[in-house]
PDB file of C-alpha atoms in Angstrom:
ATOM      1  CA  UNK A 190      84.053  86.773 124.822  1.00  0.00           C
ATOM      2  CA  UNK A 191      86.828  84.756 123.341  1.00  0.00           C
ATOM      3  CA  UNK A 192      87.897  85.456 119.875  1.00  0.00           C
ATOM      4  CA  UNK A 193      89.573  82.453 117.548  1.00  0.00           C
ATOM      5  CA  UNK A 194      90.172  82.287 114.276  1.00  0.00           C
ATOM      6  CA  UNK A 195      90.488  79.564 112.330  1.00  0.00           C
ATOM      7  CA  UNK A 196      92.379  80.096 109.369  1.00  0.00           C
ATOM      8  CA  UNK A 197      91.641  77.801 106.472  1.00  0.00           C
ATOM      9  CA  UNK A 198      95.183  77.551 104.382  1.00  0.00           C
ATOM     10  CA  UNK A 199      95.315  74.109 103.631  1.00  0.00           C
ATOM     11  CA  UNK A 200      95.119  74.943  99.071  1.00  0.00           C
ATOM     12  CA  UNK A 201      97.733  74.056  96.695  1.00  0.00           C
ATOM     13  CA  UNK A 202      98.910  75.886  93.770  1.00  0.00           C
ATOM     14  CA  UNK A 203      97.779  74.185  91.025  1.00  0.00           C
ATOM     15  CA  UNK A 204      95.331  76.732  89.649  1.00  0.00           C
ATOM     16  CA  UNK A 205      98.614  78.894  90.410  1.00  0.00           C
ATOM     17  CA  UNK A 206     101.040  77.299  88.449  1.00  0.00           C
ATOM     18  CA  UNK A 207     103.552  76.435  91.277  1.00  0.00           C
ATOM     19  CA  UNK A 208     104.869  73.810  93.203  1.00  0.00           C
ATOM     20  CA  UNK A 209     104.515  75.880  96.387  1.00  0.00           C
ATOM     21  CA  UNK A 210     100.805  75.701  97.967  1.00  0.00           C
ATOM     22  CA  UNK A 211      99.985  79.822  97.395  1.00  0.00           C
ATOM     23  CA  UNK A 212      99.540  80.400 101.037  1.00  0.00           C
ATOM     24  CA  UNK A 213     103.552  79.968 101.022  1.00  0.00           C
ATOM     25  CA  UNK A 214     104.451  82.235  98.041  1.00  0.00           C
ATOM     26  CA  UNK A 215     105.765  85.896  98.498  1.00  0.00           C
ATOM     27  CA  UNK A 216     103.827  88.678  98.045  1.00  0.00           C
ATOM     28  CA  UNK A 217     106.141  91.875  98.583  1.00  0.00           C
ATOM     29  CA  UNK A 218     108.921  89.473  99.670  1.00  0.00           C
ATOM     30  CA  UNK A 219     106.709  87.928 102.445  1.00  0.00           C
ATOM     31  CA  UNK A 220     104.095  84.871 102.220  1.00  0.00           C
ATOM     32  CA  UNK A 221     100.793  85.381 101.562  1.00  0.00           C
ATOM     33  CA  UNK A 222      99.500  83.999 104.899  1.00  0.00           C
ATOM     34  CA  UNK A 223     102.042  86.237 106.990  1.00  0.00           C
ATOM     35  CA  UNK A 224      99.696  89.208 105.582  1.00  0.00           C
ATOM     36  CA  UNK A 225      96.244  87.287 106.882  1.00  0.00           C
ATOM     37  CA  UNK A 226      97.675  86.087 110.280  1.00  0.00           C
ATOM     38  CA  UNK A 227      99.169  90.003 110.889  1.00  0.00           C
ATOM     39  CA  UNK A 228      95.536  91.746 110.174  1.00  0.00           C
ATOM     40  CA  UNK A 229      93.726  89.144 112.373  1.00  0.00           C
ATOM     41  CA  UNK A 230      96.453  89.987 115.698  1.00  0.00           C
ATOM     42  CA  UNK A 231      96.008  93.820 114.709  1.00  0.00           C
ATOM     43  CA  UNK A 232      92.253  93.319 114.693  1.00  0.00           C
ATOM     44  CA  UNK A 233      92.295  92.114 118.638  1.00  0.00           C
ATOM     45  CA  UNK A 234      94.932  91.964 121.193  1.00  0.00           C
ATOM     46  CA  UNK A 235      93.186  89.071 122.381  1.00  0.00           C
ATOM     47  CA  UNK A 236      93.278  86.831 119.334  1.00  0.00           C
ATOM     48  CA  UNK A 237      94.265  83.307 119.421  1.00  0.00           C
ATOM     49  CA  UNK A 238      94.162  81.491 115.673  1.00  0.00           C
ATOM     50  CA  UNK A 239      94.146  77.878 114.688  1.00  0.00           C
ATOM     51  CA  UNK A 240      95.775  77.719 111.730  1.00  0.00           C
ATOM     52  CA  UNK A 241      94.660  75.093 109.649  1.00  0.00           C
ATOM     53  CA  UNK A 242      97.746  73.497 107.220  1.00  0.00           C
ATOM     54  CA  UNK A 243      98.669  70.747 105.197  1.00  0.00           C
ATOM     55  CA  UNK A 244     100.429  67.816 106.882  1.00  0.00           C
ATOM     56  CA  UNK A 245     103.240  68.222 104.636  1.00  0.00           C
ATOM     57  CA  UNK A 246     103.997  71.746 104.908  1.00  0.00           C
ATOM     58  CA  UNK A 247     104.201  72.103 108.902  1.00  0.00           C
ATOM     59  CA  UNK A 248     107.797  72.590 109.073  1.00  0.00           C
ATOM     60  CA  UNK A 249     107.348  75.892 106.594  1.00  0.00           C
ATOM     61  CA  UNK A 250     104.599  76.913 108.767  1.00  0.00           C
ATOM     62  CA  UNK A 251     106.584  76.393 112.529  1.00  0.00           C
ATOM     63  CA  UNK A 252     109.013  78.827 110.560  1.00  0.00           C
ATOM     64  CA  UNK A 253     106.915  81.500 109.427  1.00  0.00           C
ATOM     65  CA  UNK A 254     105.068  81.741 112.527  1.00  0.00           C
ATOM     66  CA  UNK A 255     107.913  81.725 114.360  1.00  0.00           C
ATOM     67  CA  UNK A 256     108.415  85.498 112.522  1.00  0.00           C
ATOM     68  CA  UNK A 257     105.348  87.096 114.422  1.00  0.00           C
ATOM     69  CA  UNK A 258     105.410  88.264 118.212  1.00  0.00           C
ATOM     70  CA  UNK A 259     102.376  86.335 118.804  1.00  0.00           C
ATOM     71  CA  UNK A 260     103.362  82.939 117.477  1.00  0.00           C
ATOM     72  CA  UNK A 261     102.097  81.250 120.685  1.00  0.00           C
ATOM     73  CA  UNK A 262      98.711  82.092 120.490  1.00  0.00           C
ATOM     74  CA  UNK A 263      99.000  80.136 116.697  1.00  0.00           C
ATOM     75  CA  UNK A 264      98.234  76.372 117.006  1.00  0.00           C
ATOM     76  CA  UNK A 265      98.351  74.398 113.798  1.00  0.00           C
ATOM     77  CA  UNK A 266      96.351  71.207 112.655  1.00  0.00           C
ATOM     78  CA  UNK A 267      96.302  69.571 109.904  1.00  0.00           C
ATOM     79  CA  UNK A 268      93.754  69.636 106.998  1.00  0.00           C
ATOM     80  CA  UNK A 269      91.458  67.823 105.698  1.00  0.00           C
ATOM     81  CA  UNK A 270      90.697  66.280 101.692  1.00  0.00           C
ATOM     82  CA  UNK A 271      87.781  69.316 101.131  1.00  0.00           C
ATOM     83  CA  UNK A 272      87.052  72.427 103.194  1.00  0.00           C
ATOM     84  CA  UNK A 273      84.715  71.538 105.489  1.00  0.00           C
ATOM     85  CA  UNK A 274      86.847  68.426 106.405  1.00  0.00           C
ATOM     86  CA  UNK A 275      89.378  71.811 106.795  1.00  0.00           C
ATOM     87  CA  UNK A 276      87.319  73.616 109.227  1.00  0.00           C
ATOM     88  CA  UNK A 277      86.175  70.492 110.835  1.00  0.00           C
ATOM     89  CA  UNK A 278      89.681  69.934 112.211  1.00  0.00           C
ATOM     90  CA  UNK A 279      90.401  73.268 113.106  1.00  0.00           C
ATOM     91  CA  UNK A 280      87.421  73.393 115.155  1.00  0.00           C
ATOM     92  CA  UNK A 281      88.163  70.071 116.778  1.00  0.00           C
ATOM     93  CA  UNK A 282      90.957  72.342 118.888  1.00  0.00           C
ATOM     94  CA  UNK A 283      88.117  74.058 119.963  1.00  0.00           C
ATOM     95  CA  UNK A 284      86.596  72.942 123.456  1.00  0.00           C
ATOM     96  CA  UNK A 285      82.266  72.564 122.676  1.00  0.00           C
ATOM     97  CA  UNK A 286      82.539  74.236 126.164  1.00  0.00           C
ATOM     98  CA  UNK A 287      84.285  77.259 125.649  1.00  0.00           C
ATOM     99  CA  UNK A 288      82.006  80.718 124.902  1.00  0.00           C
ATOM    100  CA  UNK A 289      83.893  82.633 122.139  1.00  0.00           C
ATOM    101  CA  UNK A 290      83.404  84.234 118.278  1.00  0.00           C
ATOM    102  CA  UNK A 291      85.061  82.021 115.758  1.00  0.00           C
ATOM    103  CA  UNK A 292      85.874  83.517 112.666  1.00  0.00           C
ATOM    104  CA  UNK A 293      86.799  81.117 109.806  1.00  0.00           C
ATOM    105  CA  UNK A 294      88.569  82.501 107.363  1.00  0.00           C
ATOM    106  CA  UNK A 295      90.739  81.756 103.409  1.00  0.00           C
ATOM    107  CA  UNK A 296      94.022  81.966 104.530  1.00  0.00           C
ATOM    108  CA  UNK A 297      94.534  83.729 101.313  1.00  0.00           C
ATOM    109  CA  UNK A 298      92.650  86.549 101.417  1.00  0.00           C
ATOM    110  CA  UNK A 299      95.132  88.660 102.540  1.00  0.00           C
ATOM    111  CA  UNK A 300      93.930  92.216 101.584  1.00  0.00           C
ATOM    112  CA  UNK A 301      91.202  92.592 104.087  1.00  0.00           C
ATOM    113  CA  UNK A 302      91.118  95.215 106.603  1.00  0.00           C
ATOM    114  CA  UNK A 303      90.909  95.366 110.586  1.00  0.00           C
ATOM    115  CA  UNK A 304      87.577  96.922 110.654  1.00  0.00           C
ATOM    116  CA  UNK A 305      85.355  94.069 108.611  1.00  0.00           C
ATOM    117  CA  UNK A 306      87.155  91.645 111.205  1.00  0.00           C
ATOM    118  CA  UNK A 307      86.043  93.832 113.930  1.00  0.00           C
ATOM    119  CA  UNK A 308      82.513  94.880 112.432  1.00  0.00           C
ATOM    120  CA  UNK A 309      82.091  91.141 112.136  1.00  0.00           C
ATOM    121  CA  UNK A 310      82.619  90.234 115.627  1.00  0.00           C
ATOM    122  CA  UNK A 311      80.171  92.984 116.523  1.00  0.00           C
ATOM    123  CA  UNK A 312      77.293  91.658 114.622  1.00  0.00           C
ATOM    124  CA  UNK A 313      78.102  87.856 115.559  1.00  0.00           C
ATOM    125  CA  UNK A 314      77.616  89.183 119.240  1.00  0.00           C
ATOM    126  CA  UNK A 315      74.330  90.795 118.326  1.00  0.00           C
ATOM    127  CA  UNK A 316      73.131  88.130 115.903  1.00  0.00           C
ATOM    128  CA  UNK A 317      74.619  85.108 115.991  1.00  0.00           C
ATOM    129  CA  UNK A 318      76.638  85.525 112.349  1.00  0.00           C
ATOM    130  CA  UNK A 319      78.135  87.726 110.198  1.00  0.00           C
ATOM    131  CA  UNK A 320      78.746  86.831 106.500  1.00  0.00           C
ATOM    132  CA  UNK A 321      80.878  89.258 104.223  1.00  0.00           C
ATOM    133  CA  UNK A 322      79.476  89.465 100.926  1.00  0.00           C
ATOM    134  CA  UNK A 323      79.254  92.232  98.085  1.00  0.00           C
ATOM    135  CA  UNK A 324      77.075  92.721  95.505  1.00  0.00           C
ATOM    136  CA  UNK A 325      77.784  91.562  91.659  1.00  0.00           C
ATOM    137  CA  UNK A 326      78.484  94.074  89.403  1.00  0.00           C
ATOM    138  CA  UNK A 327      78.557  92.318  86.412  1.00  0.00           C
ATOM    139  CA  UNK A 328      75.342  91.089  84.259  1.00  0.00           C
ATOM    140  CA  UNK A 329      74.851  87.351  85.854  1.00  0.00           C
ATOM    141  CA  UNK A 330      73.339  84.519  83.554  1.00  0.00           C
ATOM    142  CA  UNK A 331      72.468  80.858  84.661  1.00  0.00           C
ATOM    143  CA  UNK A 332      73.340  77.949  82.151  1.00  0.00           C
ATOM    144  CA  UNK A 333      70.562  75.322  81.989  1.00  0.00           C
ATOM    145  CA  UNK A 334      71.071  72.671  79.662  1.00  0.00           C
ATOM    146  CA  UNK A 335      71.753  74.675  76.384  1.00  0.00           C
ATOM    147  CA  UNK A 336      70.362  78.037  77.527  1.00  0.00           C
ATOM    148  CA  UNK A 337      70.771  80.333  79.433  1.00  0.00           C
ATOM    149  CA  UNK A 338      68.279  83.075  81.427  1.00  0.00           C
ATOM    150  CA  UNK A 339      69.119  85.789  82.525  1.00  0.00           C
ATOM    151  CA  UNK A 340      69.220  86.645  86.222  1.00  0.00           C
ATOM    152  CA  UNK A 341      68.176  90.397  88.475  1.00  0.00           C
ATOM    153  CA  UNK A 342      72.081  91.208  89.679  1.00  0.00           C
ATOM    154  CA  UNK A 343      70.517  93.030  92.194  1.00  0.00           C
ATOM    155  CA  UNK A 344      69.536  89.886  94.300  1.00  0.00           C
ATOM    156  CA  UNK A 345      72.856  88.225  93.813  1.00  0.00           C
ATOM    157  CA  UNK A 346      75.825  88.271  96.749  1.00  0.00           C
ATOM    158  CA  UNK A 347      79.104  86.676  96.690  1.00  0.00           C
ATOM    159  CA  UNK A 348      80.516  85.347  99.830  1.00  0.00           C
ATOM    160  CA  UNK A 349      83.217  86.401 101.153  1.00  0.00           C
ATOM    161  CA  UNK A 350      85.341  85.445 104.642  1.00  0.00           C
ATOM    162  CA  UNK A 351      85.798  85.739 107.732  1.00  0.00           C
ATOM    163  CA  UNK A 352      82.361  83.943 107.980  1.00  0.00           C
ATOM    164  CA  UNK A 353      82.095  84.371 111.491  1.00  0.00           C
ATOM    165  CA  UNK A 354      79.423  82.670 114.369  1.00  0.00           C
ATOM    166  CA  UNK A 355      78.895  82.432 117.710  1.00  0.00           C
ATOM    167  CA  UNK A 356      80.945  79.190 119.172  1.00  0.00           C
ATOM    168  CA  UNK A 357      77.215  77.986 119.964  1.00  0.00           C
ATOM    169  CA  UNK A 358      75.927  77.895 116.384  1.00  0.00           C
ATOM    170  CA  UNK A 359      79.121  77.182 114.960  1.00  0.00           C
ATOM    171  CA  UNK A 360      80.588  73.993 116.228  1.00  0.00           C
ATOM    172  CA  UNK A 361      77.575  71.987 117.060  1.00  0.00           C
ATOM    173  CA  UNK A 362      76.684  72.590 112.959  1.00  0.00           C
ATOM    174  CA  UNK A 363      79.962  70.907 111.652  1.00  0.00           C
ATOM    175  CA  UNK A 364      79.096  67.667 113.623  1.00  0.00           C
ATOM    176  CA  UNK A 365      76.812  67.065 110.873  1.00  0.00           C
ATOM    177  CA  UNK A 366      77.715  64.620 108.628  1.00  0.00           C
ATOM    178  CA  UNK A 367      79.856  66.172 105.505  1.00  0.00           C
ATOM    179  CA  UNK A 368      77.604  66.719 102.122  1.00  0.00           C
ATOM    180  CA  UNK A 369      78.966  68.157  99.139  1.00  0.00           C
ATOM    181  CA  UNK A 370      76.745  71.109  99.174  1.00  0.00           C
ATOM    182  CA  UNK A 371      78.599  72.440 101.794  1.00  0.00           C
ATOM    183  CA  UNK A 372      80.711  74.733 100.477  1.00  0.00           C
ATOM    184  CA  UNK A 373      81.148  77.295 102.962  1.00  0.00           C
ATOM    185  CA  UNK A 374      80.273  77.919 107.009  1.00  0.00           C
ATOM    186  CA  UNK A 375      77.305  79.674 106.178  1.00  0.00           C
ATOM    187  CA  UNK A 376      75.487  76.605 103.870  1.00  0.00           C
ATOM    188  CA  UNK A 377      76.333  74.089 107.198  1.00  0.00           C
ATOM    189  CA  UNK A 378      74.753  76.554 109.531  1.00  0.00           C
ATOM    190  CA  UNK A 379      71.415  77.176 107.576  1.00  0.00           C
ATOM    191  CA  UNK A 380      71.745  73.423 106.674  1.00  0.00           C
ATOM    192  CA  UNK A 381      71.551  72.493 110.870  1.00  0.00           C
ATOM    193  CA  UNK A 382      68.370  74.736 111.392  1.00  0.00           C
ATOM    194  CA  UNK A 383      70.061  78.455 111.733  1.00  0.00           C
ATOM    195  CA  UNK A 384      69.917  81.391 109.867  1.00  0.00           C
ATOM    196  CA  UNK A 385      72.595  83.572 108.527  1.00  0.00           C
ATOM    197  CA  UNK A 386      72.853  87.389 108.274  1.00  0.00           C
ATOM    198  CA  UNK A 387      74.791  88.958 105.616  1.00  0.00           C
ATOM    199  CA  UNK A 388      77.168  92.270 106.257  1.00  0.00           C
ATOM    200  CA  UNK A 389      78.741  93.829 103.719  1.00  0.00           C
ATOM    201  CA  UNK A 390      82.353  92.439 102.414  1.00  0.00           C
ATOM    202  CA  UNK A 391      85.405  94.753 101.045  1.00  0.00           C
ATOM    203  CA  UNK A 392      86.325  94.450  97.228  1.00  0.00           C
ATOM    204  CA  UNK A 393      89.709  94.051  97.560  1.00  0.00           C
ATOM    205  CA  UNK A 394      89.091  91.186 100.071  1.00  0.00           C
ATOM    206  CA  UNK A 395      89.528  88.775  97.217  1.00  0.00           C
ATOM    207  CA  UNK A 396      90.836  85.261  97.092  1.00  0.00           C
ATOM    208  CA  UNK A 397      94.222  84.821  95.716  1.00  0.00           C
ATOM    209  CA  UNK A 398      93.440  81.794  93.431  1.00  0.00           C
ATOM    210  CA  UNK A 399      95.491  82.676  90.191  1.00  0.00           C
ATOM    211  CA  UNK A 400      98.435  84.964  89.152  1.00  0.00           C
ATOM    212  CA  UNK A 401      96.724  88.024  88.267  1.00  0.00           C
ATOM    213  CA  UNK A 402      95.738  88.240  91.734  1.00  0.00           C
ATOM    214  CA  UNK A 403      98.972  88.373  93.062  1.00  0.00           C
ATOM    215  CA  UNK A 404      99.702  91.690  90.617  1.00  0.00           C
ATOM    216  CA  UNK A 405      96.132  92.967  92.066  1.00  0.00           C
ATOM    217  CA  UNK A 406      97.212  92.370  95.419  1.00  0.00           C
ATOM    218  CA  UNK A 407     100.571  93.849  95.047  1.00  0.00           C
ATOM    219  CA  UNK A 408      99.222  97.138  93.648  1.00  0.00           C
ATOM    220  CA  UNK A 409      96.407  97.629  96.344  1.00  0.00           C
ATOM    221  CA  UNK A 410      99.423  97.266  98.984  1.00  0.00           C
ATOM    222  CA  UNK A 411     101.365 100.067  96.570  1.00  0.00           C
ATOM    223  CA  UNK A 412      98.038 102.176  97.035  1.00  0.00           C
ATOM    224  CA  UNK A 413      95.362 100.985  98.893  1.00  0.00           C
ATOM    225  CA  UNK A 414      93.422 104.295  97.052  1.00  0.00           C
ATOM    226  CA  UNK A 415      92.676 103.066  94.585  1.00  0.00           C
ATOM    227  CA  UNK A 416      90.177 100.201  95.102  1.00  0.00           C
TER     228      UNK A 416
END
């Protein structure tokens, strides 16, 4: 079966104080995205990615692609004004006819490894989806109105990527209309009649949103021991 993944790196970096969209900064003297994009070839030998960019940064893109042995199998489109909009034009490059696993995937979570890409694409074949998510660790409280309750840990996830689906669930979903609820693949799926199964994320798969994960990220590439 086909594999494609459609990486979602269309952010800015206003949360990260820069001018430069953080998909484009350096991490070890090479952009974060060059990191995501190298993990996702080593995964499969067969991978083809849509990367999914913003319009104005196209020419960096063409240039850092151009880096990797397997820039041809890389198309990029442009994004879209939220993330489903996003992953809605990434999988517009994707024929409704074609049988694969589509992962879709935060361009900027760099750190994960080879084997939740592959361990996803083994459940997707077996169940239709695979959603990386780990368990809080931290006490979790909900906010309504001026209190707040407290609520079990234990039945709390956090979502992770590469949400990954069949091409059959996948792409019919996200020609739904868009709803602001939908904040990740999974939400559309469930929302368009189909259920989701979880399987279990990495820790240092995090999102690089703010500066203190770059120095997190740095240090697990120093010694990936110690997370």
């Amino acid at each position: 079966m086909e594999k494609i993944a459609v990486i979602v790196a269309g952010g800015s970096g206003v949360r990260m104080g820069s001018h430069l969209p953080k998909q484009f900064l350096l991490l070890n003297n090479q952009p974060i995205l060059l990191y995501t994009l190298q993990t996702f070839f080593a995964a499969f030998e067969d991978m083809q990615v849509i990367l999914v960019l913003p319009a104005a940064y196209f020419e960096e893109g063409e240039t850092m692609i151009r880096s990797l042995p397997q820039y041809q199998r890389i198309q990029i489109v442009a994004g879209g004004d939220t993330r489903f909009h996003s992953v809605q034009s990434g999988l517009a490059a994707i024929s409704s006819k074609t049988d694969a696993v589509i992962f879709v995937h935060d361009g900027v979570r760099c750190l994960l490894s080879t084997k939740l890409i592959q361990q996803c694409y083994h459940q997707a074949i077996e169940k239709g989806s695979a959603i990386p998510a780990i368990k809080a660790t931290d006490s979790i409280r909900q906010l309504k109105g001026q209190t707040s309750i407290p609520i079990n840990r234990d039945e709390i996830y956090l979502m992770q990527t590469p949400q990954t689906f069949k091409s059959s669930i996948l792409l019919p979903a996200f020609q739904m209309p868009y709803q602001a609820s939908f904040t990740d693949e999974a939400i559309v799926v469930e929302h368009s009649g189909v259920s989701v199964h979880l399987i279990e994320g990495e820790y240092q798969n995090i999102k690089i949103t703010r500066p203190i994960d770059l120095l997190i990220a740095q240090k697990f590439l120093e010694d990936p021991s110690l997370f």
